[in-house]
Amino acid sequence: MKRIAPSILSADLANLAQEVQEVTEAGADWLHVDVMDGHFVPNITIGPVVVASLKKVVKIPLDVHLMIENADLYLDAFVEAGADILTVQAEACPHLHRTVHAIKERGIRAGVALNPATPLESLAYILDELDLVMIMTVNPGFGGQEFIVTMLPKIKHLKQIITKRKLKVEIEVDGGIKTDNIGKVARNGGDIFVAGSGIFGTPDRAATIRKMREAIGK
Ligand code: DX5
Ligand code: ZN
């Protein structure tokens, strides 16, 4: 199943409820929430309190992307706030297997994100336990960066591994996705498409989501 997940990082945060309503009415499947700690990435964004507020007004799943160190310390806070999917960065989790299990034990979906320079091989022994792998197509930290095209073969290779091993893992792709490249990402094996500036930075978000859907054939 192909899904579109607008990232609120590029929304007008002073009008968050309205912004989120616009994209959910336009048919967004998941809402992507970028959590940054100023340590793992050079930017600070939002935390569990915002997730809890969103939970009251958003009906679609909250897809929470933790770009933070010491993620284990914050899992409960995000689950209690209403996260439906928690994705951690492989590079920030020295005990990744434990962290993934801790997320799943809390009854929600678990994902692992890989920075552009992190090889797929780092997930070889944990892949079948994941609900999703997030391929970062920018170096995380900021919205509005350019899609790194050399990540397309990485997505394709991951898709081949998943197919060969008959796994149910989905591939989420995050960073620089726009109406003009989303089709290519889908053809290379992407299932879930995160777009921040590519949706919120356009004047007619509903039209943008429609165009994206056409491009991914859904
Ligand atoms: C990157 C974040 C992305 C980002 C995507 O650090 O993880 O989710 O918001 O924004 P765009 O689509 O503008 O690259
Ligand atoms: Zn993200």
mmCIF file of C-alpha atoms and ligand atoms in Angstrom:
data_model
loop_
_atom_site.group_PDB
_atom_site.id
_atom_site.type_symbol
_atom_site.label_atom_id
_atom_site.label_comp_id
_atom_site.label_asym_id
_atom_site.label_seq_id
_atom_site.Cartn_x
_atom_site.Cartn_y
_atom_site.Cartn_z
ATOM 1 C CA MET A 1 0.000 0.000 0.000
ATOM 2 C CA LYS A 2 1.365 3.398 -0.977
ATOM 3 C CA ARG A 3 1.023 6.197 1.547
ATOM 4 C CA ILE A 4 1.707 9.926 1.608
ATOM 5 C CA ALA A 5 2.911 11.428 4.886
ATOM 6 C CA PRO A 6 3.140 15.235 4.981
ATOM 7 C CA SER A 7 5.828 16.464 7.399
ATOM 8 C CA ILE A 8 4.644 19.264 9.665
ATOM 9 C CA LEU A 9 8.202 20.605 9.836
ATOM 10 C CA SER A 10 7.338 22.859 6.897
ATOM 11 C CA ALA A 11 3.838 23.775 8.128
ATOM 12 C CA ASP A 12 2.943 27.101 9.701
ATOM 13 C CA LEU A 13 3.370 25.967 13.305
ATOM 14 C CA ALA A 14 1.363 28.894 14.637
ATOM 15 C CA ASN A 15 -1.617 27.528 12.712
ATOM 16 C CA LEU A 16 -0.869 23.859 13.111
ATOM 17 C CA ALA A 17 -4.443 22.614 13.606
ATOM 18 C CA GLN A 18 -5.596 24.340 10.418
ATOM 19 C CA GLU A 19 -2.574 23.197 8.433
ATOM 20 C CA VAL A 20 -3.050 19.608 9.506
ATOM 21 C CA GLN A 21 -6.771 19.707 8.771
ATOM 22 C CA GLU A 22 -6.038 20.895 5.236
ATOM 23 C CA VAL A 23 -3.735 17.982 4.415
ATOM 24 C CA THR A 24 -5.880 15.342 6.123
ATOM 25 C CA GLU A 25 -8.954 16.514 4.192
ATOM 26 C CA ALA A 26 -6.822 16.345 1.051
ATOM 27 C CA GLY A 27 -6.212 12.655 1.744
ATOM 28 C CA ALA A 28 -2.892 12.447 3.579
ATOM 29 C CA ASP A 29 -2.441 8.912 4.929
ATOM 30 C CA TRP A 30 -0.072 9.540 7.835
ATOM 31 C CA LEU A 31 1.124 12.734 9.500
ATOM 32 C CA HIS A 32 4.921 12.870 9.814
ATOM 33 C CA VAL A 33 6.311 14.512 12.953
ATOM 34 C CA ASP A 34 10.034 15.347 12.989
ATOM 35 C CA VAL A 35 11.542 15.322 16.466
ATOM 36 C CA MET A 36 15.052 16.832 16.662
ATOM 37 C CA ASP A 37 17.172 17.249 19.770
ATOM 38 C CA GLY A 38 20.010 19.597 18.809
ATOM 39 C CA HIS A 39 22.516 16.786 19.456
ATOM 40 C CA PHE A 40 21.996 14.045 16.906
ATOM 41 C CA VAL A 41 21.033 16.708 14.370
ATOM 42 C CA PRO A 42 21.884 20.413 14.393
ATOM 43 C CA ASN A 43 18.310 21.621 14.912
ATOM 44 C CA ILE A 44 15.674 21.555 17.647
ATOM 45 C CA THR A 45 12.015 21.028 16.846
ATOM 46 C CA ILE A 46 9.148 19.542 18.787
ATOM 47 C CA GLY A 47 8.523 16.986 21.504
ATOM 48 C CA PRO A 48 5.800 14.846 23.093
ATOM 49 C CA VAL A 49 3.617 17.776 24.169
ATOM 50 C CA VAL A 50 2.989 18.729 20.552
ATOM 51 C CA VAL A 51 2.312 15.100 19.624
ATOM 52 C CA ALA A 52 -0.270 14.930 22.447
ATOM 53 C CA SER A 53 -1.987 18.085 21.187
ATOM 54 C CA LEU A 54 -2.002 16.795 17.607
ATOM 55 C CA LYS A 55 -3.500 13.507 18.754
ATOM 56 C CA LYS A 56 -6.640 15.363 19.860
ATOM 57 C CA VAL A 57 -7.287 16.822 16.420
ATOM 58 C CA VAL A 58 -5.760 14.330 13.979
ATOM 59 C CA LYS A 59 -7.540 11.115 12.953
ATOM 60 C CA ILE A 60 -4.804 9.650 10.730
ATOM 61 C CA PRO A 61 -1.778 7.836 12.246
ATOM 62 C CA LEU A 62 0.996 9.960 13.738
ATOM 63 C CA ASP A 63 4.303 8.908 12.200
ATOM 64 C CA VAL A 64 6.930 10.117 14.651
ATOM 65 C CA HIS A 65 10.530 10.312 13.433
ATOM 66 C CA LEU A 66 12.973 10.523 16.332
ATOM 67 C CA MET A 67 16.210 12.237 15.314
ATOM 68 C CA ILE A 68 17.450 12.156 18.879
ATOM 69 C CA GLU A 69 20.062 10.551 21.090
ATOM 70 C CA ASN A 70 18.978 8.384 24.019
ATOM 71 C CA ALA A 71 15.706 7.528 22.308
ATOM 72 C CA ASP A 72 15.019 4.793 24.892
ATOM 73 C CA LEU A 73 14.444 7.451 27.542
ATOM 74 C CA TYR A 74 11.618 9.044 25.550
ATOM 75 C CA LEU A 75 9.699 6.097 24.107
ATOM 76 C CA ASP A 76 7.072 6.080 26.860
ATOM 77 C CA ALA A 77 6.484 9.806 26.536
ATOM 78 C CA PHE A 78 5.863 9.540 22.785
ATOM 79 C CA VAL A 79 3.695 6.434 23.066
ATOM 80 C CA GLU A 80 1.598 8.045 25.804
ATOM 81 C CA ALA A 81 1.323 11.182 23.670
ATOM 82 C CA GLY A 82 -0.246 9.073 20.914
ATOM 83 C CA ALA A 83 2.473 8.147 18.421
ATOM 84 C CA ASP A 84 1.273 5.312 16.151
ATOM 85 C CA ILE A 85 4.640 4.677 14.517
ATOM 86 C CA LEU A 86 8.015 5.404 16.147
ATOM 87 C CA THR A 87 11.095 5.456 13.946
ATOM 88 C CA VAL A 88 14.555 5.783 15.445
ATOM 89 C CA GLN A 89 17.831 6.548 13.707
ATOM 90 C CA ALA A 90 20.187 3.547 13.494
ATOM 91 C CA GLU A 91 23.191 5.852 14.027
ATOM 92 C CA ALA A 92 21.804 7.160 17.326
ATOM 93 C CA CYS A 93 20.921 3.767 18.854
ATOM 94 C CA PRO A 94 23.876 1.676 20.050
ATOM 95 C CA HIS A 95 21.454 -1.021 21.240
ATOM 96 C CA LEU A 96 19.157 -0.904 18.253
ATOM 97 C CA HIS A 97 17.718 -4.382 18.756
ATOM 98 C CA ARG A 98 16.685 -3.495 22.302
ATOM 99 C CA THR A 99 15.199 -0.173 21.219
ATOM 100 C CA VAL A 100 13.157 -1.750 18.414
ATOM 101 C CA HIS A 101 11.807 -4.358 20.812
ATOM 102 C CA ALA A 102 10.980 -1.707 23.378
ATOM 103 C CA ILE A 103 8.874 0.109 20.762
ATOM 104 C CA LYS A 104 7.062 -3.060 19.677
ATOM 105 C CA GLU A 105 6.389 -4.110 23.273
ATOM 106 C CA ARG A 106 4.486 -0.862 23.651
ATOM 107 C CA GLY A 107 2.073 -2.044 20.969
ATOM 108 C CA ILE A 108 2.945 0.338 18.141
ATOM 109 C CA ARG A 109 4.843 0.052 14.864
ATOM 110 C CA ALA A 110 8.624 0.285 14.874
ATOM 111 C CA GLY A 111 10.840 1.745 12.177
ATOM 112 C CA VAL A 112 14.541 2.378 11.727
ATOM 113 C CA ALA A 113 15.889 5.289 9.684
ATOM 114 C CA LEU A 114 19.210 5.176 7.842
ATOM 115 C CA ASN A 115 21.185 8.299 7.031
ATOM 116 C CA PRO A 116 22.418 8.562 3.434
ATOM 117 C CA ALA A 117 25.906 7.255 4.340
ATOM 118 C CA THR A 118 24.656 4.356 6.485
ATOM 119 C CA PRO A 119 24.653 1.046 4.594
ATOM 120 C CA LEU A 120 21.649 -1.271 4.365
ATOM 121 C CA GLU A 121 23.884 -4.010 5.761
ATOM 122 C CA SER A 122 23.621 -2.440 9.224
ATOM 123 C CA LEU A 123 20.039 -3.778 9.352
ATOM 124 C CA ALA A 124 20.767 -7.302 8.087
ATOM 125 C CA TYR A 125 20.111 -9.003 11.420
ATOM 126 C CA ILE A 126 17.099 -6.980 12.447
ATOM 127 C CA LEU A 127 15.249 -6.415 9.182
ATOM 128 C CA ASP A 128 12.590 -9.080 9.717
ATOM 129 C CA GLU A 129 11.634 -7.554 13.068
ATOM 130 C CA LEU A 130 10.903 -4.108 11.658
ATOM 131 C CA ASP A 131 7.630 -2.682 10.422
ATOM 132 C CA LEU A 132 9.432 -0.167 8.270
ATOM 133 C CA VAL A 133 12.822 1.059 7.139
ATOM 134 C CA MET A 134 13.123 4.754 6.478
ATOM 135 C CA ILE A 135 15.636 5.646 3.811
ATOM 136 C CA MET A 136 16.815 9.209 4.377
ATOM 137 C CA THR A 137 17.229 10.967 1.053
ATOM 138 C CA VAL A 138 18.682 14.082 2.726
ATOM 139 C CA ASN A 139 20.997 14.388 5.704
ATOM 140 C CA PRO A 140 18.471 14.914 8.493
ATOM 141 C CA GLY A 141 18.137 18.179 10.354
ATOM 142 C CA PHE A 142 16.237 20.542 8.102
ATOM 143 C CA GLY A 143 13.309 20.656 5.734
ATOM 144 C CA GLY A 144 13.677 21.960 2.209
ATOM 145 C CA GLN A 145 16.914 20.187 1.271
ATOM 146 C CA GLU A 146 17.571 18.626 -2.093
ATOM 147 C CA PHE A 147 16.795 14.946 -2.733
ATOM 148 C CA ILE A 148 20.026 12.920 -2.981
ATOM 149 C CA VAL A 149 19.525 10.952 -6.220
ATOM 150 C CA THR A 150 22.187 8.369 -5.408
ATOM 151 C CA MET A 151 19.742 7.045 -2.788
ATOM 152 C CA LEU A 152 17.499 5.602 -5.531
ATOM 153 C CA PRO A 153 19.657 2.466 -5.979
ATOM 154 C CA LYS A 154 19.708 2.086 -2.177
ATOM 155 C CA ILE A 155 15.890 2.037 -2.138
ATOM 156 C CA LYS A 156 15.834 -0.403 -5.052
ATOM 157 C CA HIS A 157 18.348 -2.710 -3.372
ATOM 158 C CA LEU A 158 16.370 -2.704 -0.115
ATOM 159 C CA LYS A 159 13.199 -3.551 -2.037
ATOM 160 C CA GLN A 160 14.992 -6.496 -3.655
ATOM 161 C CA ILE A 161 16.186 -7.772 -0.262
ATOM 162 C CA ILE A 162 12.675 -7.486 1.220
ATOM 163 C CA THR A 163 11.120 -9.275 -1.766
ATOM 164 C CA LYS A 164 13.752 -12.012 -1.779
ATOM 165 C CA ARG A 165 13.366 -12.651 1.940
ATOM 166 C CA LYS A 166 9.547 -12.410 1.643
ATOM 167 C CA LEU A 167 9.336 -9.852 4.445
ATOM 168 C CA LYS A 168 6.457 -7.506 5.226
ATOM 169 C CA VAL A 169 8.725 -4.528 5.935
ATOM 170 C CA GLU A 170 7.645 -1.295 4.264
ATOM 171 C CA ILE A 171 10.032 1.273 2.814
ATOM 172 C CA GLU A 172 9.500 4.878 3.859
ATOM 173 C CA VAL A 173 11.466 7.559 2.037
ATOM 174 C CA ASP A 174 12.123 10.910 3.689
ATOM 175 C CA GLY A 175 13.694 14.080 2.340
ATOM 176 C CA GLY A 176 13.359 16.264 -0.734
ATOM 177 C CA ILE A 177 10.308 14.497 -2.156
ATOM 178 C CA LYS A 178 8.297 16.630 -4.581
ATOM 179 C CA THR A 179 5.682 16.038 -7.259
ATOM 180 C CA ASP A 180 8.415 15.712 -9.892
ATOM 181 C CA ASN A 181 10.464 12.933 -8.234
ATOM 182 C CA ILE A 182 7.921 10.958 -6.179
ATOM 183 C CA GLY A 183 7.067 8.699 -9.144
ATOM 184 C CA LYS A 184 10.692 7.662 -9.501
ATOM 185 C CA VAL A 185 10.922 6.920 -5.766
ATOM 186 C CA ALA A 186 7.801 4.742 -6.027
ATOM 187 C CA ARG A 187 9.145 2.854 -9.057
ATOM 188 C CA ASN A 188 12.341 2.100 -7.146
ATOM 189 C CA GLY A 189 10.376 0.534 -4.300
ATOM 190 C CA GLY A 190 9.184 3.283 -1.937
ATOM 191 C CA ASP A 191 5.912 2.586 -0.078
ATOM 192 C CA ILE A 192 5.528 5.621 2.198
ATOM 193 C CA PHE A 193 6.514 9.077 1.010
ATOM 194 C CA VAL A 194 7.324 11.868 3.446
ATOM 195 C CA ALA A 195 7.063 15.375 2.036
ATOM 196 C CA GLY A 196 7.444 18.586 4.026
ATOM 197 C CA SER A 197 8.272 21.556 1.810
ATOM 198 C CA GLY A 198 7.033 19.554 -1.198
ATOM 199 C CA ILE A 199 3.490 19.782 0.232
ATOM 200 C CA PHE A 200 3.317 22.600 2.804
ATOM 201 C CA GLY A 201 5.497 24.866 0.659
ATOM 202 C CA THR A 202 3.024 24.753 -2.224
ATOM 203 C CA PRO A 203 0.024 27.097 -2.439
ATOM 204 C CA ASP A 204 -2.591 24.394 -3.102
ATOM 205 C CA ARG A 205 -1.735 21.456 -0.860
ATOM 206 C CA ALA A 206 -4.749 19.411 -1.961
ATOM 207 C CA ALA A 207 -3.738 19.722 -5.618
ATOM 208 C CA THR A 208 -0.161 18.762 -4.717
ATOM 209 C CA ILE A 209 -1.285 15.636 -2.845
ATOM 210 C CA ARG A 210 -3.524 14.725 -5.804
ATOM 211 C CA LYS A 211 -0.602 15.088 -8.203
ATOM 212 C CA MET A 212 1.617 13.002 -5.953
ATOM 213 C CA ARG A 213 -0.997 10.275 -5.814
ATOM 214 C CA GLU A 214 -1.283 10.211 -9.604
ATOM 215 C CA ALA A 215 2.514 9.969 -9.866
ATOM 216 C CA ILE A 216 2.682 6.951 -7.528
ATOM 217 C CA GLY A 217 -0.260 5.310 -9.266
ATOM 218 C CA LYS A 218 -2.695 5.378 -6.376
HETATM 219 C C1 DX5 B 1 14.628 15.814 7.561
HETATM 220 C C2 DX5 B 1 13.299 15.392 8.126
HETATM 221 C C3 DX5 B 1 12.278 15.315 7.029
HETATM 222 C C4 DX5 B 1 11.950 16.667 6.482
HETATM 223 C C5 DX5 B 1 11.431 16.517 5.102
HETATM 224 O O1 DX5 B 1 15.480 16.100 8.592
HETATM 225 O O2 DX5 B 1 13.385 14.116 8.725
HETATM 226 O O3 DX5 B 1 11.112 14.641 7.450
HETATM 227 O O4 DX5 B 1 10.986 17.341 7.207
HETATM 228 O O5 DX5 B 1 11.267 17.794 4.595
HETATM 229 P P1 DX5 B 1 11.372 18.046 3.045
HETATM 230 O O6 DX5 B 1 10.297 17.241 2.422
HETATM 231 O O7 DX5 B 1 11.177 19.513 2.914
HETATM 232 O O8 DX5 B 1 12.742 17.589 2.626
HETATM 233 ZN ZN ZN B 2 11.405 12.948 8.962
#
